[in-house]
Each structure stands twice: as structure tokens, then as C-alpha cells.
Short mmCIF file of C-alpha atoms in Angstrom, two decimals:
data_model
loop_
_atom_site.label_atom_id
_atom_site.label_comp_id
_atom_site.label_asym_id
_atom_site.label_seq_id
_atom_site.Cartn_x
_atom_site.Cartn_y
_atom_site.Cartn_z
CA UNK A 10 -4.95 -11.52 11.61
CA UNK A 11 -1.89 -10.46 9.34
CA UNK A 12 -4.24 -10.67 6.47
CA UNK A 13 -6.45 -8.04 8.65
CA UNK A 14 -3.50 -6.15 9.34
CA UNK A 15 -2.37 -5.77 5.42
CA UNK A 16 -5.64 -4.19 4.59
CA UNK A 17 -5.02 -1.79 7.22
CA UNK A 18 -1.84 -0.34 6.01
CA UNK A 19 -2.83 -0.63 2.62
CA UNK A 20 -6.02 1.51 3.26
CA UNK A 21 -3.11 3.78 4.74
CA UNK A 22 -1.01 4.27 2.44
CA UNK A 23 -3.75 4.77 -0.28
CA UNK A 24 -5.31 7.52 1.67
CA UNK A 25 -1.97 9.40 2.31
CA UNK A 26 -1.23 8.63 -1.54
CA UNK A 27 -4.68 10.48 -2.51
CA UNK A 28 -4.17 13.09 0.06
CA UNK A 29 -0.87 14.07 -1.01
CA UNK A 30 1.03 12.99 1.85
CA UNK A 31 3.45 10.60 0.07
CA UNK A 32 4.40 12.76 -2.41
CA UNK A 33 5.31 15.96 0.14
CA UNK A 34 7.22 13.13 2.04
CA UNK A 35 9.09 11.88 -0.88
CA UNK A 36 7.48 8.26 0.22
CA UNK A 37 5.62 7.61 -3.21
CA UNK A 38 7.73 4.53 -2.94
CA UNK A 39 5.25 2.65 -0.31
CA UNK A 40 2.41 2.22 -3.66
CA UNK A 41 4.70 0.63 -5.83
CA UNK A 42 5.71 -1.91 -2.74
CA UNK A 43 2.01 -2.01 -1.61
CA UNK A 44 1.74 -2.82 -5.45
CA UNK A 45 4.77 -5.51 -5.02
CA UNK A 46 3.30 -6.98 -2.09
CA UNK A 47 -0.21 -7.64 -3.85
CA UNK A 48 0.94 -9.15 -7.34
CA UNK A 49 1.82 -12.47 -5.30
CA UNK A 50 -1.97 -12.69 -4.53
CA UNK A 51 -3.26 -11.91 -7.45
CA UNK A 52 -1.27 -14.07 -9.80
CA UNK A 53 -2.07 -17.21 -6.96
CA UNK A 54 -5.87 -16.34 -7.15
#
């Protein structure tokens, strides 16, 4: 479910990232802790 739920958000935030929604926000700093929040995951696998 919470592994469901990350994809989700992550999806998210890509798409506003691409869109140029972050940057207008000044929230560019959700990729680099989407990025934060994946390195766990991929160092373990």
C-alpha cells in the first residue's frame, strides 16, 4: 500500500517538475528529496 502510494506522489511530482510547476512554485526541492527518498532502494536492490 505505502509502496503504491510512493509511486503516486512520485509520478506527481515528476509531472509538475516537467510541466514547470515546481519551478514557478519555488518547490524544485521535492526532486532532489524524491531523489533522497529512492537512493535507499536502489543501493538495497
Amino acid at each position: 500500500m505505502l509502496f503504491a502510494l510512493f509511486y503516486v506522489i512520485a509520478i506527481a511530482v515528476l509531472v509538475l517538475h516537467f510541466t514547470g510547476f515546481l519551478a514557478r512554485h519555488n518547490l524544485e526541492w521535492l526532486v532532489l528529496a524524491l531523489a533522497v527518498a529512492v537512493f535507499p532502494a536502489v543501493i538495497y536492490l
